[in-house]
PDB file of C-alpha atoms in Angstrom:
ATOM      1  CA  UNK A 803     -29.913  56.046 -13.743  1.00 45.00           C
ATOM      2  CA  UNK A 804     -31.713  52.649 -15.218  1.00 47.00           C
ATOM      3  CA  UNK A 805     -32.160  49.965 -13.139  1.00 48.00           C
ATOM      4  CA  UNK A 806     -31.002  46.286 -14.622  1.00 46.00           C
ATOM      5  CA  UNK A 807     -33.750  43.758 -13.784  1.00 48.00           C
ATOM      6  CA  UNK A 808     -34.143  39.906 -14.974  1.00 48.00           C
ATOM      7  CA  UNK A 809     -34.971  39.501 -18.006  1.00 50.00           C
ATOM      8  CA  UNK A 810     -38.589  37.304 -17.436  1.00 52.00           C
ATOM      9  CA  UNK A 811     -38.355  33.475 -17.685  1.00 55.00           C
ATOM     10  CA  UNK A 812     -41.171  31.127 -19.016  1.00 61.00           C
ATOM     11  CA  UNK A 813     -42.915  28.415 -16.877  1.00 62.00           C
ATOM     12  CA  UNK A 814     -41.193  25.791 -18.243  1.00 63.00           C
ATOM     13  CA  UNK A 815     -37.642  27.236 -17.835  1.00 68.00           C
ATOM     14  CA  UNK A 816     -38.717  27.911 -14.105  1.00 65.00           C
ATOM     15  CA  UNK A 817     -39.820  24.006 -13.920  1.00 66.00           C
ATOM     16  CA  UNK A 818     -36.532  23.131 -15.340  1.00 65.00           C
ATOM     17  CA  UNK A 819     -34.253  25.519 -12.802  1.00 69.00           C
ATOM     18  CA  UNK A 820     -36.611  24.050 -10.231  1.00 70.00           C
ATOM     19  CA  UNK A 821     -36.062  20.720 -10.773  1.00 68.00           C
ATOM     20  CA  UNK A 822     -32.221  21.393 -11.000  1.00 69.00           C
ATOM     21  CA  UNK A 823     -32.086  23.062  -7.404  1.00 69.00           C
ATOM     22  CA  UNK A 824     -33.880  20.061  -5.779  1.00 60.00           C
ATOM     23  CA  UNK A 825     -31.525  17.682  -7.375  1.00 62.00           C
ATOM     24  CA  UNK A 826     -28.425  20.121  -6.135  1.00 62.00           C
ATOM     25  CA  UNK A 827     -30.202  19.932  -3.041  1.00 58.00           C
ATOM     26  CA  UNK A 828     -31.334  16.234  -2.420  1.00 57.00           C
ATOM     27  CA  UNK A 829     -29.100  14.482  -5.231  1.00 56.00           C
ATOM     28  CA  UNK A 830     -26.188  14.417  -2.439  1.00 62.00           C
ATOM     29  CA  UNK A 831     -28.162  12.513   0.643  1.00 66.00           C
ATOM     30  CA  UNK A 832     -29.036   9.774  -2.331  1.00 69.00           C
ATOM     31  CA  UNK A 833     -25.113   9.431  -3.090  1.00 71.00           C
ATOM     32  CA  UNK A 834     -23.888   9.356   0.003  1.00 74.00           C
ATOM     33  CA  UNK A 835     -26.370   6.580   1.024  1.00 77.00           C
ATOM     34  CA  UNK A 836     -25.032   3.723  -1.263  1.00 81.00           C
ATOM     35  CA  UNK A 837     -21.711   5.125  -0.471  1.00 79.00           C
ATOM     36  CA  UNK A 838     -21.942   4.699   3.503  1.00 82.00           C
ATOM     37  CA  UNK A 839     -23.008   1.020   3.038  1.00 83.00           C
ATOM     38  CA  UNK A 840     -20.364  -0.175   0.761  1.00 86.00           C
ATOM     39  CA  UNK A 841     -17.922   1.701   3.560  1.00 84.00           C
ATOM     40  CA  UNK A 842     -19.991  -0.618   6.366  1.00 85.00           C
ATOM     41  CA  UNK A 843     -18.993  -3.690   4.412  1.00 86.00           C
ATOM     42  CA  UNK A 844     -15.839  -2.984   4.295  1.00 85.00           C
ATOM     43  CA  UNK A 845     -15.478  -2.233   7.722  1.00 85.00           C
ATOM     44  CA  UNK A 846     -17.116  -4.840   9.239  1.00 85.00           C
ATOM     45  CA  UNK A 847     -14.366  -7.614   8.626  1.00 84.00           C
ATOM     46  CA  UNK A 848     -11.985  -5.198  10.283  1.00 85.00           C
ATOM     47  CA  UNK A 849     -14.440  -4.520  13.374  1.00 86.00           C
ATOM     48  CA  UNK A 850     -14.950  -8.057  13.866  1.00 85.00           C
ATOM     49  CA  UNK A 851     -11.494  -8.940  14.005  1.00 86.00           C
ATOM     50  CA  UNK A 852     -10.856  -6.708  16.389  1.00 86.00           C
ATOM     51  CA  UNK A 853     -13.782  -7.737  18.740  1.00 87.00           C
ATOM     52  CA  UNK A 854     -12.888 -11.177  18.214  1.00 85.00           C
ATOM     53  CA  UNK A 855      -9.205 -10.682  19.353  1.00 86.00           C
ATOM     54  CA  UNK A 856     -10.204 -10.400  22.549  1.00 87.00           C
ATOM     55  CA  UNK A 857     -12.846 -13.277  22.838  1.00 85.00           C
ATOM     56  CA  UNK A 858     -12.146 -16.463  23.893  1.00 83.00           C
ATOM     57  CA  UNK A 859     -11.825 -19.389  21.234  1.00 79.00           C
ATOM     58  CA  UNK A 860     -15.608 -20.568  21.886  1.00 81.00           C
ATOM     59  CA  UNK A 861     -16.995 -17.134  21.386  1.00 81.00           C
ATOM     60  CA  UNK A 862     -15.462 -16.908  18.359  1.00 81.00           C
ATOM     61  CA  UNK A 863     -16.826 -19.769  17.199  1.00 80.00           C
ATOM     62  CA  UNK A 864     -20.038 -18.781  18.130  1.00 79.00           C
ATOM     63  CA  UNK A 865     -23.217 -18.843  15.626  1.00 78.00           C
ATOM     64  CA  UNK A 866     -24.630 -16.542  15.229  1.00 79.00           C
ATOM     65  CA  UNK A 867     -21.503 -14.168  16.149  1.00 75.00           C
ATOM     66  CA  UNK A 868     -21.494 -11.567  18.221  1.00 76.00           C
ATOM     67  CA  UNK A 869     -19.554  -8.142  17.234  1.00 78.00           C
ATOM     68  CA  UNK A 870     -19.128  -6.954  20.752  1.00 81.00           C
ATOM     69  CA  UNK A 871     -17.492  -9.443  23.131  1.00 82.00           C
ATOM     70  CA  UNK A 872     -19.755 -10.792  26.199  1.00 80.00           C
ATOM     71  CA  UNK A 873     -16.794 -11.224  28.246  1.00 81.00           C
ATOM     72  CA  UNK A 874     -13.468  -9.253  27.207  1.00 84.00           C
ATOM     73  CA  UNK A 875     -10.004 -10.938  27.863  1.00 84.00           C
ATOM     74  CA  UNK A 876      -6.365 -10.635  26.650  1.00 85.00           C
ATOM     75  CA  UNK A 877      -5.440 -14.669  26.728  1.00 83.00           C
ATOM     76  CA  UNK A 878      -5.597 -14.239  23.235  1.00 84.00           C
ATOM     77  CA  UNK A 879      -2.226 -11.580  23.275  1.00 85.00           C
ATOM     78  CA  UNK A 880      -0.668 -13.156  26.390  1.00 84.00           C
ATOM     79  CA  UNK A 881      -0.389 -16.746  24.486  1.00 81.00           C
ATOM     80  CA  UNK A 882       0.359 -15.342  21.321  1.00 80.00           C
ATOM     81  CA  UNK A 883       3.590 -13.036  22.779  1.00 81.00           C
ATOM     82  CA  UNK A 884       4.435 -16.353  25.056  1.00 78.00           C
ATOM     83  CA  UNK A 885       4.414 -18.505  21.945  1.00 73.00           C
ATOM     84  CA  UNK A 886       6.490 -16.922  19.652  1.00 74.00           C
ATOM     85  CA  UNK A 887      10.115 -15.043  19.700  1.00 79.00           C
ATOM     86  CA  UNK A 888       7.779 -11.804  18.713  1.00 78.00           C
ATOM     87  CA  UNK A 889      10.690  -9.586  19.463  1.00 81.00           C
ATOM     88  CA  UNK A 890      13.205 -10.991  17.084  1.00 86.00           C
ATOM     89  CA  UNK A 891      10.080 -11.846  14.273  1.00 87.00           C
ATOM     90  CA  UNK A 892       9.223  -8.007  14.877  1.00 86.00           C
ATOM     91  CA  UNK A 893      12.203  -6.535  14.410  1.00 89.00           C
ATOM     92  CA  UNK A 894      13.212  -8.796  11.189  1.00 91.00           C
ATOM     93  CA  UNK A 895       9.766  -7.633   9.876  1.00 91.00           C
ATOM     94  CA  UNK A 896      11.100  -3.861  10.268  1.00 91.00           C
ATOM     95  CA  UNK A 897      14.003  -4.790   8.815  1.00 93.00           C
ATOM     96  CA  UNK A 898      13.420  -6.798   5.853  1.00 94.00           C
ATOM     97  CA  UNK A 899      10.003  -4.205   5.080  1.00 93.00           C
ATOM     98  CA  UNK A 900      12.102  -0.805   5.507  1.00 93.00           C
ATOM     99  CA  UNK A 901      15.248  -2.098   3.519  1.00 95.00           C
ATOM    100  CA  UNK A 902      12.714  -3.427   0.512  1.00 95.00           C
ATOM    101  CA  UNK A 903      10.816  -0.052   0.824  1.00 94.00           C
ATOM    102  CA  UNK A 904      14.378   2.413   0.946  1.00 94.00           C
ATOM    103  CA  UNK A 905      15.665   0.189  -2.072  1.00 94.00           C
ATOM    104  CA  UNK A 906      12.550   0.716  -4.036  1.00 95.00           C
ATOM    105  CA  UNK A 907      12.558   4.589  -2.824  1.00 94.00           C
ATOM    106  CA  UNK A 908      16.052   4.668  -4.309  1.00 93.00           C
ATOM    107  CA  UNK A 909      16.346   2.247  -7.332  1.00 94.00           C
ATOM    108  CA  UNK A 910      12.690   2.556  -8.812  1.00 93.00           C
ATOM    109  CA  UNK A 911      13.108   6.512  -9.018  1.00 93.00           C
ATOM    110  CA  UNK A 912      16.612   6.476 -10.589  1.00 92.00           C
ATOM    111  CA  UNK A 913      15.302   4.069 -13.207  1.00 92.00           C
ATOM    112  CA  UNK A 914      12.341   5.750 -13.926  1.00 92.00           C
ATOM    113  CA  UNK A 915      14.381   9.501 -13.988  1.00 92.00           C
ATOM    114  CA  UNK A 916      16.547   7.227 -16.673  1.00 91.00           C
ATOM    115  CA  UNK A 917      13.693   6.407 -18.307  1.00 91.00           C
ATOM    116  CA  UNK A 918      11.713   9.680 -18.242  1.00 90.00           C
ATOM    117  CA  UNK A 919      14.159  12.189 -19.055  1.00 89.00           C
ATOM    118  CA  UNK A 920      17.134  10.868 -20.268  1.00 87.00           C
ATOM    119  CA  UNK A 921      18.110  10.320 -24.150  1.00 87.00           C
ATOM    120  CA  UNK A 922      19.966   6.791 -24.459  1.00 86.00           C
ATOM    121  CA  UNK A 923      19.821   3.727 -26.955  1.00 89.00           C
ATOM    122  CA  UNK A 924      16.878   1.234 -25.908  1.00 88.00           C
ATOM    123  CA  UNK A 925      15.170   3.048 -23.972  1.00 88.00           C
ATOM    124  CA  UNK A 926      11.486   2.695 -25.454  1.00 89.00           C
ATOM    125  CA  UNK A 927      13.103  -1.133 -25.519  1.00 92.00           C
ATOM    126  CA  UNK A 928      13.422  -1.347 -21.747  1.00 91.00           C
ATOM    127  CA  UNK A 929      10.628   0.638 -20.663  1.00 91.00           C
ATOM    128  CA  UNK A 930       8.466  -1.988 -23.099  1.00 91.00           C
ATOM    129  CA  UNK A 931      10.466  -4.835 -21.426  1.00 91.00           C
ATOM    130  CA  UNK A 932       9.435  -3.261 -17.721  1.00 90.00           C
ATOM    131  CA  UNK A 933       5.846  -3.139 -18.882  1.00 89.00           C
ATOM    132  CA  UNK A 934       6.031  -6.407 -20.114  1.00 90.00           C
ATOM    133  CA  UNK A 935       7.112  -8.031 -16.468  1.00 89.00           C
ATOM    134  CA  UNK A 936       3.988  -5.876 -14.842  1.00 86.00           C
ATOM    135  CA  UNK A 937       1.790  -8.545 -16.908  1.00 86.00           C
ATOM    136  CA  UNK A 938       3.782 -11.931 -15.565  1.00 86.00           C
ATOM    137  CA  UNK A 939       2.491 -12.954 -12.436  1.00 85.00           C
ATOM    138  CA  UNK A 940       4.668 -13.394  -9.592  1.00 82.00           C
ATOM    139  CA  UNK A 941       4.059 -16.958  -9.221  1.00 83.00           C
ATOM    140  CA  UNK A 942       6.263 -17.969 -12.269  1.00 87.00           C
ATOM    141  CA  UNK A 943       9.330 -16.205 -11.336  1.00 88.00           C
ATOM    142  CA  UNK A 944       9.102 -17.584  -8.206  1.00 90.00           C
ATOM    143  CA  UNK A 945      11.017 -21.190  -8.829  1.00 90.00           C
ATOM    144  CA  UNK A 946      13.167 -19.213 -10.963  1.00 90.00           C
ATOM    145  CA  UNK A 947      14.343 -16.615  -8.437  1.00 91.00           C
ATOM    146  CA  UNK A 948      14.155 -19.052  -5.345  1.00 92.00           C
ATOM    147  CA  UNK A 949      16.625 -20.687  -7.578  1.00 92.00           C
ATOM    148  CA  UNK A 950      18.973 -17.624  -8.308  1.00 91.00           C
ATOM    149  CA  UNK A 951      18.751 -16.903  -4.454  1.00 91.00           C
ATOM    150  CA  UNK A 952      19.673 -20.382  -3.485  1.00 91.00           C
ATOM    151  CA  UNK A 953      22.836 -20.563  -5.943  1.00 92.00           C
ATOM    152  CA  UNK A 954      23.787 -17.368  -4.404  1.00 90.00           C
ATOM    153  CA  UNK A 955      23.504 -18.937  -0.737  1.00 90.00           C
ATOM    154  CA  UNK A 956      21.225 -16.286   0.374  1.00 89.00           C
ATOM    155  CA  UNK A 957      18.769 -18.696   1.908  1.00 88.00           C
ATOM    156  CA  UNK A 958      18.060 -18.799   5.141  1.00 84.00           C
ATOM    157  CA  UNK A 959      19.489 -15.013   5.517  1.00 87.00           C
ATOM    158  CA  UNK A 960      17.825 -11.467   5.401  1.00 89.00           C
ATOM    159  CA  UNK A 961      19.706 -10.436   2.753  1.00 91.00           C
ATOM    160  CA  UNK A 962      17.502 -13.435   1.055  1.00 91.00           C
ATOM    161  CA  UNK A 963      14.420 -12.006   2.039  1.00 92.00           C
ATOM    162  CA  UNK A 964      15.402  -8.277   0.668  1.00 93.00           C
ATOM    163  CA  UNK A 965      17.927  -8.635  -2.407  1.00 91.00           C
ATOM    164  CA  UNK A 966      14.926  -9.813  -5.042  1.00 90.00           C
ATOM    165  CA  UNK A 967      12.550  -7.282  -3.947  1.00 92.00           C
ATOM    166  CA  UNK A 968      14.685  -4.089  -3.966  1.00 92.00           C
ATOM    167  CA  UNK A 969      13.224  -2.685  -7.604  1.00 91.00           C
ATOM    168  CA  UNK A 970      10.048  -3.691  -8.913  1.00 91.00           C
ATOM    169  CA  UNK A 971       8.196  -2.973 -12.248  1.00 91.00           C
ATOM    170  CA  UNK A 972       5.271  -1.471 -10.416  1.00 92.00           C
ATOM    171  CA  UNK A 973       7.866   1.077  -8.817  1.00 92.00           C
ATOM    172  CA  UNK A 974       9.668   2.109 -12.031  1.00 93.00           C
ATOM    173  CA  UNK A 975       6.500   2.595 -13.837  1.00 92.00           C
ATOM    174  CA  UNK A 976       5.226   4.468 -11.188  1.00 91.00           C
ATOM    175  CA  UNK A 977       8.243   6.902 -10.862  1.00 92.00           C
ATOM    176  CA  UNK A 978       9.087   6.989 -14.557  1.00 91.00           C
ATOM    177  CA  UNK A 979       4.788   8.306 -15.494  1.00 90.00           C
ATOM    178  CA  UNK A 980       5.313  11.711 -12.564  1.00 90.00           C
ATOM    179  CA  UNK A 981       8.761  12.151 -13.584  1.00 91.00           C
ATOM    180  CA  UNK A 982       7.446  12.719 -16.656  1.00 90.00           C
ATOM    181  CA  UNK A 983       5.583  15.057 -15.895  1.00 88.00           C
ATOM    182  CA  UNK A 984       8.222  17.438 -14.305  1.00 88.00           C
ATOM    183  CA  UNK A 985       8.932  20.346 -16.763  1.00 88.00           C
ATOM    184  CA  UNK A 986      11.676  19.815 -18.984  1.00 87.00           C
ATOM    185  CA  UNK A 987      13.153  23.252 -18.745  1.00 89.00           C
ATOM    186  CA  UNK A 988      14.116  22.687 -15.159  1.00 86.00           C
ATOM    187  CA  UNK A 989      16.401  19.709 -16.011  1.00 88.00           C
ATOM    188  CA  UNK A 990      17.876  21.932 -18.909  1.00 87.00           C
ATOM    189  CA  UNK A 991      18.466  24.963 -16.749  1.00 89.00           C
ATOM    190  CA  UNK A 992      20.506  22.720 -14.271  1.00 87.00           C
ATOM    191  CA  UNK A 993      22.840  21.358 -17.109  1.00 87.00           C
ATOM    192  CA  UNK A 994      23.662  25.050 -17.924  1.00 88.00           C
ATOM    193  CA  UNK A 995      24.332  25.630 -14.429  1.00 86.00           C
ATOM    194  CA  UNK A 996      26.686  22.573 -14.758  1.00 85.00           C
ATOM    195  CA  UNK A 997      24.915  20.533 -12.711  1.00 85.00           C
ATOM    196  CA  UNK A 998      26.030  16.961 -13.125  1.00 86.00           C
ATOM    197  CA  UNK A 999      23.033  13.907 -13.725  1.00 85.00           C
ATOM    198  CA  UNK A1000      22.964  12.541 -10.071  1.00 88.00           C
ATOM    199  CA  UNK A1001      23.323  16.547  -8.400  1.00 89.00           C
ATOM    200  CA  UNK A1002      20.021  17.033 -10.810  1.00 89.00           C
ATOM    201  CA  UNK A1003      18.294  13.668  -9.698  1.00 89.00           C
ATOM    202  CA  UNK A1004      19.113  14.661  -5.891  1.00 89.00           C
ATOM    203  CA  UNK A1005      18.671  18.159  -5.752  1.00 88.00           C
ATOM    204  CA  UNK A1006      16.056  18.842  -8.238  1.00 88.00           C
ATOM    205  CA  UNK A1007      13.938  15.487  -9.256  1.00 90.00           C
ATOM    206  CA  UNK A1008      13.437  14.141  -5.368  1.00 89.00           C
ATOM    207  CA  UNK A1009      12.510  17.119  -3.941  1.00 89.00           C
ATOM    208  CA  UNK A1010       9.714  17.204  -6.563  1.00 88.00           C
ATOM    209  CA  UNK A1011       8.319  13.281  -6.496  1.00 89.00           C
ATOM    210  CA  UNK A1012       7.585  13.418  -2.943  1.00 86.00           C
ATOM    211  CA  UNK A1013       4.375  12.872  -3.550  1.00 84.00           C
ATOM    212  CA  UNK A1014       5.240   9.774  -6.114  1.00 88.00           C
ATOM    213  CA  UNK A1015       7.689   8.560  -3.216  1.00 90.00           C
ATOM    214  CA  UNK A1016       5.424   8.819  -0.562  1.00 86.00           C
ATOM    215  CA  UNK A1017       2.728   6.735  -2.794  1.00 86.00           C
ATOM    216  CA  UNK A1018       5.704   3.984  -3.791  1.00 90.00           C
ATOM    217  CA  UNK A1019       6.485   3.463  -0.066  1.00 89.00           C
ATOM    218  CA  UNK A1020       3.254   2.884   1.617  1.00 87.00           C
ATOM    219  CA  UNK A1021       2.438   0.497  -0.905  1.00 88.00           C
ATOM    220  CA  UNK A1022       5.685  -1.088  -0.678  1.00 92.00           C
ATOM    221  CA  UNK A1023       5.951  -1.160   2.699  1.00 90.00           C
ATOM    222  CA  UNK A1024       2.324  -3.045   2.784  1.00 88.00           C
ATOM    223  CA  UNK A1025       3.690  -5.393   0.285  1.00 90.00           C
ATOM    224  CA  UNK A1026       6.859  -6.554   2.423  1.00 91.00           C
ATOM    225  CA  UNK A1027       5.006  -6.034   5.765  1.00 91.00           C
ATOM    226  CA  UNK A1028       2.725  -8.958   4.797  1.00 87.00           C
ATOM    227  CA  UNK A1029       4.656 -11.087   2.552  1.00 90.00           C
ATOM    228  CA  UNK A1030       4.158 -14.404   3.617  1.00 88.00           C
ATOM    229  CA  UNK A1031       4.580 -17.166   0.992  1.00 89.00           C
ATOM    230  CA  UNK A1032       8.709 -15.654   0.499  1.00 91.00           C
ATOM    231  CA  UNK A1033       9.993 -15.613   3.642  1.00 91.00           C
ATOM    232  CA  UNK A1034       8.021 -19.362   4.231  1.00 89.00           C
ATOM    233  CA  UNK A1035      10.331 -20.619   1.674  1.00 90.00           C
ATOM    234  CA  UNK A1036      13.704 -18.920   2.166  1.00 90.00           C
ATOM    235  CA  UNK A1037      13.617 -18.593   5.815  1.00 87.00           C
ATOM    236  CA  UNK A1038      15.322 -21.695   7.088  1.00 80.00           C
ATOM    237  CA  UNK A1039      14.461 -21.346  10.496  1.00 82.00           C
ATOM    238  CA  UNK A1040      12.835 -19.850  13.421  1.00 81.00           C
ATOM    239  CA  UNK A1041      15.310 -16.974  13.719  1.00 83.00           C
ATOM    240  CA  UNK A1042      14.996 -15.177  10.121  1.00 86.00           C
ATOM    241  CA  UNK A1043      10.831 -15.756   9.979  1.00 88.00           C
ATOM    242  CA  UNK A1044       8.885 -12.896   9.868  1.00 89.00           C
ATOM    243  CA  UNK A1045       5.667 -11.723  11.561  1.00 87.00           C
ATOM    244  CA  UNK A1046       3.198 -12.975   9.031  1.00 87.00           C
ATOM    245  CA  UNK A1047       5.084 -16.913   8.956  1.00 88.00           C
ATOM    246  CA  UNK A1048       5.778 -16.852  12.840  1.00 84.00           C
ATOM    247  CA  UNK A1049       1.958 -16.199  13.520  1.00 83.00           C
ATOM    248  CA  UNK A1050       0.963 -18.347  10.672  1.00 80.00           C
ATOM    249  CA  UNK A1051       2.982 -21.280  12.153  1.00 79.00           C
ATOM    250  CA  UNK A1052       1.669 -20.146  16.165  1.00 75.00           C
ATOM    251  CA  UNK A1053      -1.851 -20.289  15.129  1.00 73.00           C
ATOM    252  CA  UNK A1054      -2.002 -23.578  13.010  1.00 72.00           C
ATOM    253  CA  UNK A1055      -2.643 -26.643  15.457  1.00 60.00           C
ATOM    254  CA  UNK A1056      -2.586 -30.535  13.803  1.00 58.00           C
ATOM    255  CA  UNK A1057      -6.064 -30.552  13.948  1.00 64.00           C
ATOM    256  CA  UNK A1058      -7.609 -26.929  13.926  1.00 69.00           C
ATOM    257  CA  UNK A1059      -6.724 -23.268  13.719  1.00 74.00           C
ATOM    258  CA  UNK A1060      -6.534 -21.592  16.872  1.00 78.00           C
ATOM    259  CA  UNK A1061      -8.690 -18.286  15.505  1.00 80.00           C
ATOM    260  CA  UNK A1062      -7.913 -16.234  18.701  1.00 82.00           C
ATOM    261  CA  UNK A1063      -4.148 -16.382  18.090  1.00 82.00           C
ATOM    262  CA  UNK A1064      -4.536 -15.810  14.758  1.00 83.00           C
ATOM    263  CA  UNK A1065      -6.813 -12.435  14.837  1.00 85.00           C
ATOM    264  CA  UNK A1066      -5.057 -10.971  17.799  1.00 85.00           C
ATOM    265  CA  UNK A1067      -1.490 -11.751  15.325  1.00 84.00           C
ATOM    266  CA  UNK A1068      -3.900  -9.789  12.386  1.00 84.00           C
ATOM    267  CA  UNK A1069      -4.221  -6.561  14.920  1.00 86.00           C
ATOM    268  CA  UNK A1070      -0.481  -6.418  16.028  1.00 84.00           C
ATOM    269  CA  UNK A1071       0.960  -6.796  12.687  1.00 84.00           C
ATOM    270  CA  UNK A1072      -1.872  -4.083  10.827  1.00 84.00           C
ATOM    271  CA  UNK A1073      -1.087  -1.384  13.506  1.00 83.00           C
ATOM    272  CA  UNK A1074       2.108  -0.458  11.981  1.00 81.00           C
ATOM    273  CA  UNK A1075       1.042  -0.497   8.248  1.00 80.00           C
ATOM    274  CA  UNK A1076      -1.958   1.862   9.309  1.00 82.00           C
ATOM    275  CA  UNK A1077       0.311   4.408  11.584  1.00 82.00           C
ATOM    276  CA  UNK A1078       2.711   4.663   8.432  1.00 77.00           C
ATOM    277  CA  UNK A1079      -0.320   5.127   6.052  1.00 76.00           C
ATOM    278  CA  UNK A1080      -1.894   7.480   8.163  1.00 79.00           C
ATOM    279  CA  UNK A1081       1.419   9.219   8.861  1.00 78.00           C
ATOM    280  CA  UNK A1082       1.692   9.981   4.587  1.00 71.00           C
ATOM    281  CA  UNK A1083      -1.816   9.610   3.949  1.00 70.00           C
ATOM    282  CA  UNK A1084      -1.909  13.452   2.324  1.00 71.00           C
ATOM    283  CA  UNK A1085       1.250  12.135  -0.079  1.00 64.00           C
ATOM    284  CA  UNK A1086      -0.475   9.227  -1.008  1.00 61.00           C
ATOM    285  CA  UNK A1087      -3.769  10.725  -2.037  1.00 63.00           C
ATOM    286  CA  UNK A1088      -1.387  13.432  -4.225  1.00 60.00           C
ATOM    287  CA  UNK A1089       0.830  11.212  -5.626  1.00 56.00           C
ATOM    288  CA  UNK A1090      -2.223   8.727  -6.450  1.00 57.00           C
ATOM    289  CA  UNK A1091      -4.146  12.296  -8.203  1.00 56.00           C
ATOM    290  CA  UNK A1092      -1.472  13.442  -9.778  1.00 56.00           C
ATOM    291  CA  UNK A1093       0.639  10.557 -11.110  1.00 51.00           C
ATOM    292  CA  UNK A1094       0.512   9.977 -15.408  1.00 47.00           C
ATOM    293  CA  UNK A1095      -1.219  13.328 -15.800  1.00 47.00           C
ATOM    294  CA  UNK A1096       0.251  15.614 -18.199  1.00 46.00           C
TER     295      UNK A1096
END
């Protein structure tokens, strides 16, 4: 019976394994170190405005600032839910953010199934046109579709606020790159089964882009949640504004901003966005990994 044993290393292959082990070893504590500060400054906006929601408006105002209130109060949310109609602002702000975000859901991943899988005339023509409008920035089609809306008589509805936002180029990219990636052969077993197109996009390609979906929502759910310059312009009064105008318009005095309003608004209207993010966040982080690889 032999025995294996290590074949015998030289002095300067031992230097070079030892200098490997102590980088293994310390290399991490160096990378996490940069890390945790740029995580600090990006945190401390959000901290502040937090503490500062419940200060009054001279300790905000305060130099130099201080990040834990000296003496804690809730003016700040009993004047901003006295000043405003936050019930009916609220609930349009559902409205208007989960129609825009179940449109998108719907629309951009039909389009991009269309677009991924599906043999028709023009289609490297459209999806070249859809890339094209991800370059245009939205502030010049905005005269253009305020102008469509308004000769449709839209304004100063809902319906105004959702119709122009229910597919976007973002979404259809987005859908059409992991749809892509779905194995052919699935698709092609279905149409021998005789399944038609739309039994194949609802029994077979959903079930499969959750990830993809779940990424498309949050983001445009964020997008509608705080849309502000929009619903300034179409709303045409008090009852169709939405969170973001409504505390916009609460917190803006002739001569000054009242900053207390204004940050306790910023908490009420981010819880929502971070319970839904939090709620998908394992779909997001998969859909994000996962989407355009082939």
């Amino acid at each position: 019976m032999t025995t294996l044993t290590s074949a015998p290393t030289s002095p300067a292959t031992d230097k070079v394994l030892r200098r490997r082990r102590i980088r293994r070893e310390w290399g991490q504590p160096w990378l996490y170190l940069p890390l945790t500060g740029l995580l600090l400054l990006m945190v401390t906006p959000f901290l502040w405005m937090l503490s500062s929601a419940f200060k009054s408006e001279g300790d905000i105002r305060k130099l130099p600032p201080d990040l834990i209130p000296t003496h804690p109060t809730l003016a700040n949310y009993r004047e901003l839910f006295g000043s405003l109609d936050f019930t009916r602002m609220f609930a349009n702000s559902v409205v208007v953010a989960l129609a825009v975000t179940a449109g998108n859901l719907i629309f951009c991943s039909m389009l991009g199934y269309a677009l991924a899988k599906l043999e028709f005339p023009g289609r490297r023509a459209v999806f070249a046109l859809v890339m094209a409008t991800l370059m245009v920035p939205g502030l010049v089609t905005f005269v253009p579709l305020y102008v469509l809306v308004a000769n449709m008589q839209l304004t100063g509805s809902l319906f105004g606020l959702i119709l122009p936002f229910l597919a976007t180029p973002f979404g259809v990219f987005l859908m059409r790159q992991f749809i892509s990636t779905l194995p052919d052969e699935l698709i092609d077993a279905a149409r021998v089964d005789g399944c038609s197109e739309l039994a194949i996009f609802w029994k077979i390609i959903l079930p499969l882009t959750r990830p993809a979906l779940a990424t498309l929502g949050i983001i445009t759910f964020l997008g509608s949640w705080n849309n502000f310059l929009w619903p300034l312009v179409v709303a045409q009064n008090e009852s169709q504004y939405t969170l973001p105008v409504g505390l916009a318009l609460a917190s803006s005095g002739q001569d000054f901003t009242r900053f207390g309003i204004l940050l306790a608004g910023a908490v009420v209207v981010l819880l929502p966005v971070t319970i839904v993010f939090l709620l998908f966040q394992r779909h997001f982080v998969a859909g994000i990994a996962t989407t355009g690889l082939k």
